[in-house]
Structures are given as structure tokens and as C-alpha cells.
XYZ file of C-alpha atoms in Angstrom:
705
model
C -18.974 -0.795 -27.187
C -19.600 0.962 -23.892
C -20.631 -2.127 -22.399
C -18.054 -4.414 -23.702
C -15.272 -1.764 -21.949
C -16.617 -1.670 -18.796
C -17.392 -5.624 -18.277
C -13.376 -6.207 -20.020
C -12.253 -3.713 -17.312
C -14.194 -5.596 -14.403
C -12.972 -8.977 -15.646
C -9.329 -7.462 -15.783
C -9.728 -5.989 -12.167
C -11.383 -9.740 -11.196
C -8.810 -11.648 -12.827
C -5.581 -9.313 -11.150
C -7.240 -9.482 -7.883
C -7.570 -13.421 -8.080
C -3.997 -13.610 -8.703
C -3.135 -11.625 -5.531
C -3.039 -14.010 -2.558
C -2.528 -12.664 0.664
C 0.992 -12.855 1.615
C 2.114 -12.186 -1.714
C 1.251 -8.397 -1.583
C 4.551 -7.161 -3.209
C 2.815 -9.033 -6.253
C -0.162 -6.703 -6.146
C -1.427 -5.035 -8.921
C -2.733 -1.471 -8.223
C -6.151 -1.211 -9.958
C -5.331 2.287 -11.567
C -2.090 2.000 -13.033
C -1.755 -2.005 -13.373
C 1.842 -1.821 -11.741
C 3.167 -3.972 -8.367
C 6.130 -1.509 -8.185
C 6.054 -0.739 -4.320
C 7.624 2.427 -4.355
C 6.670 5.292 -2.136
C 8.963 7.744 -3.270
C 7.641 7.923 -6.958
C 4.300 6.169 -6.747
C 3.273 6.776 -2.985
C 2.455 4.005 -0.641
C 1.013 0.660 -1.766
C -1.711 -0.616 0.140
C -4.228 -3.157 -0.138
C -7.841 -3.666 1.307
C -7.895 -6.972 1.567
C -11.633 -7.354 2.371
C -12.424 -6.126 -0.870
C -9.456 -7.526 -2.404
C -8.314 -4.454 -3.611
C -4.759 -2.583 -3.869
C -3.809 1.017 -5.134
C -0.751 3.368 -5.181
C -1.577 6.463 -3.495
C -0.602 8.681 -5.904
C -2.191 6.906 -8.276
C -5.870 7.479 -6.402
C -5.112 10.710 -5.197
C -4.438 12.043 -8.590
C -7.305 10.563 -9.989
C -9.605 12.851 -12.114
C -12.982 11.680 -11.183
C -13.010 10.864 -7.190
C -12.835 12.513 -4.043
C -12.349 12.012 -0.707
C -15.812 11.775 0.856
C -15.416 9.359 3.642
C -13.487 9.775 6.892
C -10.122 8.872 7.048
C -9.991 5.508 8.461
C -13.207 4.770 5.859
C -12.470 2.758 2.409
C -8.921 3.401 1.603
C -7.316 6.703 2.826
C -11.002 7.647 3.193
C -11.853 6.921 -0.463
C -14.489 5.308 -0.307
C -14.901 1.665 -1.961
C -18.013 2.183 -4.405
C -15.905 5.227 -5.795
C -12.811 3.844 -6.148
C -14.880 1.316 -8.675
C -16.551 4.060 -10.138
C -13.475 5.445 -11.191
C -11.855 2.608 -12.246
C -14.746 1.930 -14.504
C -14.171 5.806 -15.991
C -10.989 5.133 -16.843
C -11.427 1.853 -18.755
C -13.127 3.989 -20.871
C -10.042 6.045 -21.751
C -6.839 5.473 -23.283
C -3.250 6.493 -22.072
C -1.828 8.830 -24.809
C 1.996 7.202 -23.930
C 1.563 3.876 -23.070
C -1.210 3.467 -25.646
C -3.331 1.228 -22.988
C -7.062 2.001 -21.294
C -7.494 2.804 -17.629
C -5.945 6.347 -17.926
C -7.434 8.109 -15.020
C -5.581 11.013 -14.844
C -6.002 13.852 -17.098
C -4.422 17.388 -17.747
C -6.118 20.139 -16.760
C -5.574 23.271 -19.576
C -8.577 24.389 -21.066
C -9.087 22.273 -24.212
C -6.219 19.457 -23.778
C -7.558 15.766 -23.708
C -4.795 13.576 -22.683
C -5.179 11.518 -20.109
C -2.395 8.960 -18.516
C -1.678 6.351 -16.097
C 0.182 8.013 -13.257
C 3.345 5.925 -13.501
C 3.170 7.122 -17.260
C 3.090 11.073 -16.236
C 6.063 10.500 -14.440
C 7.816 9.305 -17.186
C 6.997 11.560 -19.612
C 7.813 14.495 -17.409
C 4.108 15.694 -16.202
C 3.448 17.594 -13.155
C 1.223 16.751 -10.310
C 0.623 19.237 -7.751
C -0.476 17.598 -4.509
C -1.992 20.683 -3.075
C -5.808 22.243 -3.654
C -7.352 20.643 -6.663
C -4.716 18.001 -6.889
C -4.371 19.037 -10.386
C -2.182 17.520 -13.161
C -0.568 19.025 -15.850
C 0.913 17.491 -19.023
C 4.261 17.714 -20.610
C 2.959 21.143 -22.936
C 1.260 22.758 -20.229
C 2.990 22.056 -17.055
C 3.980 24.930 -14.801
C 7.940 25.845 -15.512
C 10.507 27.985 -13.596
C 11.461 31.371 -14.971
C 14.498 33.340 -14.333
C 14.847 37.063 -15.591
C 18.235 36.499 -16.308
C 21.046 33.438 -16.322
C 24.324 34.892 -14.873
C 25.677 31.407 -14.097
C 28.647 30.026 -16.526
C 29.562 27.246 -14.280
C 27.942 24.008 -12.795
C 26.548 24.411 -8.876
C 25.975 21.875 -6.732
C 22.535 20.396 -5.280
C 22.366 21.613 -2.010
C 21.417 18.450 -1.005
C 23.179 15.425 -2.641
C 25.912 18.064 -3.714
C 26.496 16.287 -6.990
C 27.361 19.563 -9.698
C 24.217 20.581 -11.907
C 23.374 23.168 -14.780
C 21.760 25.896 -13.209
C 19.044 26.167 -15.728
C 15.069 25.431 -14.513
C 14.142 21.982 -16.177
C 11.766 19.302 -15.224
C 14.365 17.492 -13.113
C 16.512 20.738 -12.158
C 14.411 22.898 -9.519
C 15.567 26.674 -8.456
C 14.863 27.518 -4.737
C 12.562 30.675 -4.668
C 13.819 32.608 -1.714
C 18.065 31.877 -2.457
C 19.299 32.448 -6.246
C 22.345 30.194 -5.786
C 20.305 27.569 -4.498
C 19.811 24.251 -7.093
C 18.350 20.912 -6.506
C 17.466 17.612 -8.195
C 13.654 17.054 -8.711
C 14.242 13.516 -7.022
C 16.558 14.907 -4.136
C 13.835 17.426 -3.316
C 11.332 14.757 -3.070
C 12.857 12.448 -1.185
C 13.863 15.668 1.091
C 10.154 16.175 1.168
C 8.887 12.923 2.230
C 11.566 12.293 5.091
C 11.082 15.990 6.710
C 7.594 16.466 6.239
C 5.398 19.794 6.217
C 6.799 20.933 9.409
C 10.412 21.016 8.978
C 10.637 20.857 4.904
C 12.373 24.215 3.984
C 15.142 25.826 1.663
C 18.009 24.444 2.674
C 20.274 27.623 2.484
C 17.841 30.102 4.327
C 15.350 27.759 6.196
C 12.376 29.721 4.828
C 9.530 27.151 4.594
C 6.661 29.648 3.540
C 7.820 30.683 0.548
C 9.807 27.392 -0.521
C 6.712 25.041 -0.103
C 4.556 27.009 -2.053
C 6.773 26.910 -5.283
C 7.918 23.227 -4.298
C 4.010 22.337 -4.429
C 3.544 24.407 -7.652
C 6.394 22.021 -9.573
C 5.093 18.712 -8.583
C 6.520 18.207 -5.195
C 4.567 16.015 -2.497
C 5.072 17.200 0.985
C 3.283 14.906 3.441
C 1.729 16.383 6.294
C 3.482 14.388 8.735
C 6.313 14.739 11.091
C 9.609 13.960 10.125
C 10.924 10.744 9.766
C 13.736 11.680 12.468
C 11.003 12.797 14.927
C 9.289 9.794 15.374
C 12.405 7.467 16.640
C 11.018 6.498 19.641
C 13.872 8.191 22.103
C 16.159 9.530 19.686
C 17.157 12.148 21.161
C 17.205 10.885 24.782
C 20.919 11.724 25.488
C 20.371 15.335 24.774
C 18.468 15.629 27.691
C 20.909 14.348 30.349
C 23.152 17.450 31.577
C 26.829 16.527 32.318
C 27.134 16.423 35.768
C 31.175 15.807 36.663
C 34.053 17.674 38.180
C 36.987 17.251 36.258
C 39.399 19.628 37.280
C 42.501 18.119 38.877
C 41.930 18.861 42.342
C 38.416 18.518 43.276
C 37.392 20.209 46.902
C 34.340 18.563 47.499
C 34.389 16.185 50.089
C 30.988 14.385 48.566
C 32.941 13.695 45.871
C 32.985 14.880 41.843
C 29.941 13.634 41.072
C 27.745 15.775 43.636
C 25.892 18.492 42.404
C 23.732 20.937 44.921
C 22.144 23.830 43.003
C 22.363 27.560 44.002
C 25.699 26.599 46.379
C 29.500 26.781 45.726
C 28.943 22.739 45.037
C 26.873 23.324 41.975
C 28.341 22.087 38.743
C 29.306 24.257 35.858
C 29.897 23.050 32.465
C 32.582 24.082 29.793
C 30.455 26.966 28.194
C 32.351 25.684 24.356
C 32.048 21.931 24.712
C 29.440 21.142 27.369
C 31.056 17.917 28.178
C 33.494 18.798 30.831
C 32.548 20.543 34.402
C 33.579 21.993 37.711
C 32.391 22.728 40.902
C 32.103 26.291 41.592
C 34.689 26.455 44.345
C 36.917 24.064 42.864
C 37.769 26.973 40.030
C 37.098 29.925 42.487
C 33.935 30.780 40.760
C 31.663 33.662 42.630
C 28.514 32.744 40.601
C 26.954 30.484 37.992
C 26.736 33.045 35.706
C 30.755 33.442 35.449
C 32.154 32.204 32.232
C 34.430 28.864 32.067
C 36.133 26.505 29.457
C 37.907 23.397 30.102
C 41.516 23.300 29.247
C 41.278 21.727 25.675
C 38.676 24.156 24.596
C 40.950 27.018 25.865
C 43.880 25.808 24.053
C 42.570 25.445 20.734
C 40.699 29.023 21.463
C 43.744 30.435 22.476
C 46.126 29.158 19.694
C 42.983 29.536 16.824
C 43.532 31.851 14.032
C 39.585 33.009 14.292
C 40.064 33.984 17.330
C 39.921 37.735 18.286
C 40.915 39.485 21.356
C 38.087 41.265 23.099
C 39.258 44.296 24.827
C 38.694 45.531 27.951
C 37.441 49.187 28.321
C 39.616 50.464 31.702
C 40.430 53.456 32.908
C 43.602 55.067 31.915
C 46.855 54.928 34.711
C 44.373 52.813 36.439
C 46.284 49.166 37.433
C 43.688 47.883 39.917
C 41.009 45.655 37.744
C 39.356 42.753 38.997
C 38.401 40.175 36.948
C 35.307 39.065 36.154
C 35.625 35.556 34.130
C 37.120 32.559 35.759
C 40.276 31.038 35.007
C 41.431 27.101 35.568
C 43.345 26.637 38.876
C 46.356 25.167 36.125
C 47.951 27.576 33.323
C 47.568 26.601 30.164
C 50.458 24.273 28.896
C 50.127 25.902 25.257
C 50.162 30.026 26.167
C 53.412 31.768 26.532
C 55.330 32.130 29.921
C 54.660 35.288 31.183
C 54.715 36.715 34.169
C 52.019 36.920 36.946
C 50.542 40.306 36.414
C 51.222 40.657 32.836
C 49.182 37.416 32.457
C 46.592 38.280 35.097
C 45.601 41.482 32.400
C 45.967 39.556 29.004
C 43.496 36.897 29.879
C 41.395 39.149 31.069
C 41.795 41.330 27.709
C 40.905 38.085 25.780
C 38.207 36.079 27.518
C 36.877 33.462 25.744
C 35.191 34.769 22.522
C 34.393 33.610 19.362
C 34.446 36.100 16.485
C 31.218 35.217 15.250
C 28.553 36.496 12.651
C 26.057 38.362 13.482
C 23.353 36.434 11.354
C 24.587 33.484 13.335
C 24.199 34.531 16.667
C 20.827 35.677 16.067
C 19.599 32.489 14.648
C 21.210 30.831 17.480
C 19.057 32.920 19.751
C 16.058 32.232 17.398
C 16.334 28.183 18.356
C 14.292 28.794 21.410
C 11.373 29.604 19.849
C 8.323 27.319 20.250
C 5.814 27.024 17.843
C 3.129 27.378 20.167
C 1.632 30.900 19.318
C 0.768 34.016 21.931
C -1.391 36.629 20.311
C -1.148 40.119 21.306
C -3.727 42.962 21.257
C -2.072 46.030 20.247
C -3.690 49.787 19.985
C -1.489 51.392 17.475
C -2.217 54.427 19.112
C -1.022 53.279 22.482
C 1.631 50.715 21.425
C 3.668 51.149 24.410
C 1.238 50.645 27.442
C -0.389 47.921 25.162
C 2.676 46.066 24.489
C 3.464 46.333 28.656
C -0.064 44.641 29.235
C 0.831 42.153 26.948
C 4.094 41.223 27.838
C 3.490 41.572 31.864
C 0.218 39.114 31.382
C 1.352 35.974 33.453
C 0.571 33.881 30.810
C 3.059 35.553 28.297
C 6.260 33.452 27.623
C 9.154 34.920 25.450
C 9.969 32.015 23.815
C 6.292 31.582 22.114
C 5.990 32.576 18.740
C 4.212 36.438 18.938
C 1.398 37.179 16.907
C -0.245 40.284 16.734
C -3.475 41.387 15.903
C -4.163 45.369 16.074
C -7.617 46.890 17.762
C -8.944 49.830 18.305
C -10.699 51.318 21.817
C -13.042 53.130 19.862
C -14.820 50.176 18.061
C -17.787 49.472 19.593
C -18.083 46.484 17.789
C -14.838 44.847 19.135
C -13.278 44.076 15.752
C -9.497 42.929 15.442
C -7.212 43.164 12.314
C -3.940 40.886 11.763
C -0.958 42.611 12.326
C 2.824 42.786 10.839
C 5.268 41.253 13.881
C 7.805 43.175 12.358
C 5.833 45.884 11.960
C 5.104 46.110 15.849
C 8.117 45.138 17.088
C 9.668 48.228 14.450
C 6.841 50.640 16.116
C 8.149 50.019 19.454
C 11.724 50.116 19.105
C 11.009 54.245 17.870
C 8.755 54.402 20.870
C 11.696 53.103 23.056
C 14.614 55.262 21.392
C 12.117 58.221 22.187
C 11.079 57.588 25.765
C 12.290 59.412 28.696
C 14.330 56.038 30.128
C 17.093 57.106 27.629
C 18.778 60.293 27.428
C 21.040 61.750 24.492
C 20.596 62.979 21.088
C 22.132 60.054 18.859
C 24.046 58.008 21.054
C 21.886 57.504 24.155
C 22.637 56.340 27.879
C 20.246 55.273 30.603
C 18.377 58.666 32.441
C 17.599 58.795 35.483
C 13.558 58.268 35.930
C 12.229 58.100 39.092
C 8.772 57.243 37.936
C 10.179 54.780 35.332
C 11.880 53.284 38.154
C 9.145 52.524 40.395
C 7.070 51.287 37.617
C 10.125 48.963 37.115
C 10.277 50.551 33.235
C 14.122 49.658 32.717
C 13.663 45.897 33.274
C 10.688 46.305 30.758
C 12.310 48.079 28.484
C 15.690 45.566 28.559
C 13.254 42.785 28.137
C 11.411 44.150 25.163
C 14.640 44.891 23.529
C 15.649 41.085 24.121
C 12.702 39.881 22.652
C 12.120 42.048 19.930
C 16.506 41.266 18.792
C 15.231 37.205 18.859
C 11.830 37.600 17.595
C 12.771 39.072 14.030
C 12.296 42.495 15.523
C 15.009 45.652 13.831
C 18.136 46.519 15.506
C 18.132 48.863 18.131
C 21.167 51.158 16.673
C 20.649 54.250 19.281
C 23.071 52.888 22.224
C 25.808 54.881 23.098
C 29.819 53.301 23.256
C 29.648 53.399 27.012
C 26.404 51.710 27.885
C 27.439 49.243 25.468
C 30.843 48.974 27.397
C 28.474 48.983 30.777
C 26.745 45.701 29.216
C 29.398 43.777 27.537
C 32.241 44.452 29.728
C 30.684 45.699 33.431
C 30.507 49.288 34.526
C 33.870 49.068 36.368
C 35.599 48.594 32.989
C 33.897 51.357 30.833
C 35.168 55.036 30.865
C 32.619 57.542 29.581
C 33.582 60.661 27.482
C 32.223 64.114 27.627
C 29.703 63.366 25.038
C 27.927 60.801 27.176
C 26.732 63.982 28.789
C 23.652 65.231 27.631
C 23.106 67.896 30.374
C 24.851 71.315 29.138
C 25.542 72.631 32.791
C 27.086 69.426 33.765
C 29.301 69.159 30.675
C 30.180 73.208 31.260
C 31.460 72.168 34.817
C 33.183 69.156 33.661
C 35.542 71.512 31.328
C 35.996 74.132 33.855
C 37.177 71.685 36.224
C 39.938 70.359 33.837
C 40.109 74.258 32.728
C 40.715 75.825 36.144
C 42.869 76.179 39.549
C 40.702 74.274 42.137
C 40.837 75.553 45.545
C 38.878 74.076 48.292
C 37.458 71.034 46.506
C 36.730 67.892 48.671
C 39.552 65.690 46.835
C 43.148 66.760 47.529
C 44.916 68.321 44.569
C 48.359 68.075 44.773
C 48.631 68.404 40.814
C 47.627 68.470 37.232
C 46.826 64.949 37.356
C 44.789 64.880 40.241
C 42.671 67.943 38.503
C 41.934 65.694 35.680
C 41.535 62.737 38.038
C 38.845 64.967 39.714
C 37.113 65.497 36.290
C 37.169 61.943 35.514
C 35.200 61.283 38.625
C 32.573 63.573 38.296
C 32.095 62.161 34.717
C 31.925 58.299 35.853
C 29.311 59.859 39.078
C 27.211 61.388 36.156
C 27.349 59.034 33.518
C 27.344 55.238 35.372
C 27.349 55.753 39.042
C 24.190 58.022 39.226
C 22.017 55.125 37.026
C 23.353 52.457 38.735
C 19.833 51.451 39.917
C 18.631 51.705 36.515
C 21.109 50.184 34.579
C 21.260 46.688 37.208
C 17.280 47.026 36.149
C 17.837 47.317 32.325
C 20.254 44.607 32.733
C 17.897 42.006 34.385
C 15.728 42.672 31.175
C 18.100 42.079 28.724
C 18.666 38.166 30.286
C 15.566 37.436 28.734
C 16.079 34.531 26.291
C 19.874 34.713 26.826
C 20.272 38.187 24.920
C 22.714 39.310 27.737
C 24.919 36.445 27.730
C 25.218 36.549 23.932
C 26.300 40.392 24.376
C 29.200 39.560 26.862
C 30.250 36.754 24.770
C 30.213 38.244 21.214
C 30.634 41.735 21.733
C 32.469 42.764 18.997
C 30.057 40.803 16.640
C 26.841 42.607 18.479
C 28.246 46.021 19.098
C 27.102 47.276 15.381
C 23.358 46.711 15.749
C 23.270 48.062 19.271
C 25.136 51.549 18.652
C 25.068 51.822 14.824
C 21.764 52.073 12.973
C 21.947 50.053 9.824
C 23.130 51.102 6.156
C 21.550 53.024 3.586
C 19.015 50.820 1.615
C 20.298 50.818 -2.165
C 18.111 49.849 -5.613
C 20.662 46.747 -5.440
C 19.654 45.720 -1.981
C 16.055 45.826 -2.371
C 15.999 44.264 -5.814
C 17.618 41.182 -4.396
C 15.896 41.127 -0.940
C 12.392 41.331 -3.072
C 11.695 37.479 -4.499
C 8.990 37.684 -7.501
C 5.933 35.848 -7.160
C 4.562 35.830 -10.680
C 5.697 36.815 -13.968
C 2.493 37.848 -15.125
C 3.615 41.552 -16.571
C 7.311 41.798 -17.580
C 7.054 45.176 -18.146
C 6.001 46.385 -14.399
C 8.925 44.467 -13.582
C 11.021 46.447 -15.835
C 9.008 49.301 -14.400
C 9.689 48.325 -10.790
C 13.725 48.114 -11.663
C 13.414 51.618 -13.695
C 11.298 53.373 -10.306
C 14.193 51.859 -7.497
C 16.792 53.590 -9.520
C 15.058 56.459 -9.678
C 14.452 56.564 -6.223
C 17.620 55.928 -5.270
C 19.082 58.801 -7.322
C 16.640 61.255 -5.756
C 14.343 61.435 -8.719
C 11.060 60.381 -6.419
C 9.075 61.854 -3.814
C 9.830 58.965 -1.647
C 13.216 56.918 -0.395
C 14.173 53.542 -0.333
C 12.953 53.241 3.655
C 9.418 54.462 2.549
C 9.201 51.534 0.234
C 10.295 48.944 2.668
C 8.071 50.328 5.063
C 5.030 50.244 2.917
C 5.517 46.869 2.090
C 6.824 44.973 5.454
C 6.327 47.857 8.276
C 10.255 48.243 8.430
C 12.221 51.008 7.449
C 15.390 48.953 7.597
C 16.408 45.089 7.111
C 16.202 43.229 10.593
C 19.446 41.629 11.699
C 17.500 38.079 11.728
C 16.152 38.892 8.164
C 12.553 38.707 7.453
C 10.105 36.414 7.483
C 8.029 35.546 5.317
C 10.761 36.470 2.485
C 9.476 40.236 0.890
C 7.645 39.371 -2.609
C 6.193 41.497 -5.066
C 3.369 40.791 -7.944
C 1.940 42.420 -10.347
C -1.745 43.023 -10.378
C -4.233 44.876 -12.518
C -4.766 47.976 -10.224
C -4.078 51.377 -10.234
C -1.871 51.820 -7.459
C 0.282 49.335 -5.304
C -0.671 47.610 -2.053
C 1.148 46.875 0.644
C 0.755 43.308 2.626
C 2.346 44.080 5.903
C 1.172 40.620 7.013
C 2.823 38.885 4.235
C 5.664 41.316 3.487
C 4.111 41.337 -0.130
C 4.212 44.380 -2.034
C 1.757 44.160 -5.099
C 2.747 46.372 -8.266
C -0.058 47.870 -10.328
C 0.152 47.204 -13.832
C 0.239 50.613 -16.182
C 0.813 51.848 -19.872
C 3.803 53.399 -19.261
C 6.421 54.409 -16.899
C 5.454 58.004 -15.618
C 2.277 56.729 -14.535
C 3.688 53.832 -12.749
C 5.961 56.386 -11.053
C 3.245 58.819 -10.197
C 0.908 56.095 -8.948
C 3.954 54.558 -6.761
C 4.481 58.057 -4.878
C 1.088 58.651 -4.379
C 0.357 55.787 -2.712
C 3.331 55.132 -0.594
C 3.524 58.898 0.697
C 0.282 59.570 1.599
C 0.057 56.000 3.144
C 2.818 56.392 5.581
C 1.800 60.347 5.835
C -1.870 58.870 7.500
C -0.269 56.108 9.595
C 2.213 58.208 10.953
C -0.669 60.789 11.755
C -2.698 58.229 13.412
C -0.013 57.171 16.268
C 2.172 60.611 16.287
C -0.273 61.934 18.920
C 0.955 59.451 21.341
C 4.847 58.525 20.162
C 5.550 62.157 20.963
C 4.600 61.655 24.932
């Protein structure tokens, strides 16, 4: 009878509790699953309330279907009141586990009409899934969520990206696939251990570091992600040595009278560390360094770099027929024993051309810059109709820190209620780059140089432009793509090592004058013309003055702004890698690129996904009123893929509605569910084309100024 079952349960709990004496906690049995196993990775932390002689596994308690956390965290057990735990044990005593056939099954499958109940350990054994989020739902082996992939092109085994053991790339209970990286596969057990160690702040995809989409999918598939800091962050003084700077002069002849350990900032006796290893140093004066900003490497690093197969010369752009070139990068006073012997002049020029530059991948460089971004957020209130001035106000605010995470809220100055709407950071940065490209501080058609604008100089806009470019690049904005080669070389190698070309002259009259100087014989000019080569040198002098020397003040101000977050230093260190994103527009989008870019969140309508792929192909073939760039802008606010990629990763889902919806804050595109492909394409074209047209009309009146 019911009374007998309750009495049996209470007696069983009492007998178990009487057997468990203080000091023998390892033998205490959980009142729910009745197991005394102490395995935090599988069952959660095992906790005993000695006052009430009660022991539970955290997961057994958390997943029980008839109990809620009604107390504070310090009350009862994890905030679950003792009286509620006892009521839940009594309730479970009436339910028989469908796996082990014993009573006490406190967990039930949430699927409609499914009446299976089980203990937590039994559910794990039978491959049930427990979701540690939302309502903490549990699913039996017949109704558990699964991962679906549209096609399986993997013929060979792939390694688990955590333990590196090879596995069959087929989604099963014990094998999971990353939602953001198609080639990332994991053992469930490996993921669970990593989630417990990393915690919610550091648990992310091991390939792309995505956390939002990755965590959402792992929670859906039953991975518990505890809300705690990472285990390695909790170790006391774990990173103490990283806070200590190396301060010792290691050159053969230290000239400092105070000794090798003497360090006086902002003087010639300041110690500069090796830019490669950081574990060797020199006084500025001991290596003839003119400033702290100059690069310096120790002998060991320089020998490795110059003999590496991955090393590539970063050539300096010098004026033709000019031998007097100044060195900007410092060299050690000792010659490297591994370099071939050369004459002093040849060695001088060769080292100038080479510098100490790695061949680096663009994504790696941007990722390194992104490490500076802190979790602390700074909100910018942006008026889309006046995006430049509102952005300047935000960036000039004394509380703004470029290393803080940027949050964007759109406001309308005509809104009397002062309402704000969450905005997309990448859309904001993209609009800002579009305005900057067309602003009067640059001149030229496609490849632009700095202009000479007295009002912009007075308002310090050249500095602000450089600062905004740096912030945009580091915070995931689009690549500029409009610099001339001359402007970029001036930043990377210095104006003195850059020779402009006639295409850099945007003023038609000046360009015609230079052409006439080249083609006619000059009489009465300031430069003494004794030969044809002198005439060409005069034309070059005019060209250098107009493109470089005339805008020296704007250039220096612009360069100071680019130093924000270390962007200028990266340009000078890896010029060949960064040249493309500053001087060239991104590659044209294709159907394949967009298909791979968007992750499918749900597969609720396979037909719509087929329509989506057909639509992309139609757009690529020119059979649609929109372009690939329009689709990306509609979904993310950007018309190209930023160098740092999108965060969060763009995704698509299918919803029962007539027209698509783009959520630029989440980079999510909701596709309409239609009966025919023709209807799908017409609705997509109509929504995308008209939405972008309206947005453009709202901002055109200011961007044109």
C-alpha cells in the first residue's frame, strides 16, 4: 500500500543514515540513488548535512523532477530545503526505476506521454541526457536530443580535439560535434571534464574559441557547465611570475656605471627587452637605441630568425639612385656568428631590408591584439543619423578605455522618450569605416592618402581617425581596405623610405604639372638642372613634397592614433601580412563561403534549408535582385567578413513566417517557411532589398556630408 511504501522508504533512509558515522563520509550513500560513489565528474559533488544526517549527490538532487530550490545558497543543501528533500525522497519511493527495477527513481523523462523514471546513475548508464539549464529537463534514451548533420563526408577517423584519440566522426551519445567548427569532434567524457575545469567563463570551442553557440549546444546535449571560475584561475599566485618584468642588461659590454640591473625609465639607461623572447635585455645606450620604440632582439633570437625557413624579408622602399638611407631598427653591437660575412655597406643595407619580421597569419595577429580586450564593458550611445559625431563623443569620453569590451545602443535624438535599442557592434564599426573612407581627411578615389585639411588638424581629427581605425580592427570591425600603398609604406617603413607614384596625386593640376616637368626643359628653376636625370629628380621632389612632406603634420597625428592598442607596432612588425587588409578590399563573397559561414541552429524544416542553398546559388548566378553582400549585411550589419571573424558566429534558423528577419546583434538570420521556392526567393528579395534601402535612406543625409 501507499503507507507501507512511504514507511519502507523512511526506514531505509534511517537505516542508511544510522550506518553512516561521522568521519566515514566515503561510505555515506546518496538518499536518491542509494550509491556511495564519490565521483564529481559523473554525479557531481557529494555533500553531507551532518545536522540532519543527509547525504546527496549534487546531480541527483539537481535533476530530481519534483523539487525546486526554494532557499538561499547557504540554506539546506545547495539551497534545497531539508523538508523538500525529504518530500522528494518520499515521492520517489513510490516510483520504480525502469532500468534497475528498484524504487527511488526521482527523475522522469519530460517527453509527452513518456512515463519512464530512473535514478541519475542508471540514466547515465542507459545514455539518458540531462540538461543542466532552464528547467533542468531529463530525456530518456528514446526521446533524448540528437545532433544531426546534413551530410557525412568523413571517410577516415578524426581525433578528439581534447584527448587526440581517433574517433569515428558520427554523432552518437558518446561522440559530439562542435556546432561552430565542422571538423571538431569530442568524446562526451572529455567535454564534461573540460567543462568542470574551465567553468562557464573559459569553456569554449577548442578550435575557434567560440563560447556562445558552443555552450548553448553543449548544454542542450547534456554537458554540465558549472558557474565558477576556471580551476587554474583559483590557484593562489599561479601566475605570479608573469607579473615580473625582466630587467637586466645582457649585452657583452654594458656601459652603465650603475651596473647591469640598473633601470631608469625614460632615459638612455632604460632596459629594453628582446621583442621575441622577452628573456634578454639591454640598456638603450648599450645597443645604440635612439628610442624605446625601436625593435631589438637578442643574439640567440636573431640567429634563429635569420636562418629560419619561415623567415621572409620585409623589403624597404627606398628612393631609386639613393644610397643615403638611415637605419631605424637597432642592431646589436656584436655581429651574428651565423650570418655570412659581408662588406659593412652591404651588411648595412641587407639588415635594413630584412628587419626582424615573422611571416604571420593575419588571423593570428588579430587574435593576439584581441587578447588585450577585457571583459569589462563600456556602452556607447550612437545616433545612426550622426554616427561620426556620436562615435567621437563616446571615444573622447574620459571614462572610455579602448581595451574594454564595446557595447552599442542606438538612440534617436528625435525620440522624446529617450528610448534606446541594442545595436550590433560590428554593424556600428562597419558604418564607421564607411564614413571614414569618404571623410575629407582622406583624398583619392579608390586608394587613398591623407589630405591636408586645416579644420581637421585643428579638431585633432587625424588622431581620432587613426585611433578609430585601430579600435575597429582589434574589436572585430571590417578591414579598412582603402589605404594607398604609399600611405601604408609610410606607416610600416617610414616616409623617408617610401617613394610615391603619380597615381598618389589626386589634384589633377598638380599631376599635370609634374608630367610637364618630366617632359619639358626647365629654365630658371631653383634646382640646378645639368642633366636629364636632374629633371627627373626635380619631378620626384615635387611628388614627394605633395604626397608626403606636405601632409607631415596630419601623418604624425594619424600615426599617434594608430598606436592605440598596439596596432601601429603590429603594422611595422608584420607589414607584408597586414598590407592586404589595409590596402585591398576583401574577396568577393560566394555561395560556398556564405553556406559555410552560417551555422544551422535548427533543422525544423529541411525544405527551407534546401531553398536557402538554392537561393544562394541563384544570387551568385545573378538571378536575384540582391547580392551576396546584401545578404550578409541584412544578417550581420557587415558587407564583408571581418579579419577577426564574426562573434557570435552567424547562424540561420527556420521560422513559420512570411519574410526573413535579420538579428544583427546575434548575427542570426531567420528564414521563412514557404511552400514553393519561387515564393521563398520573392520574399527573401523583397525583405532584404527594402530593409537595406530604408536603412540607407536614414543615414545617407549625414554620410554624404
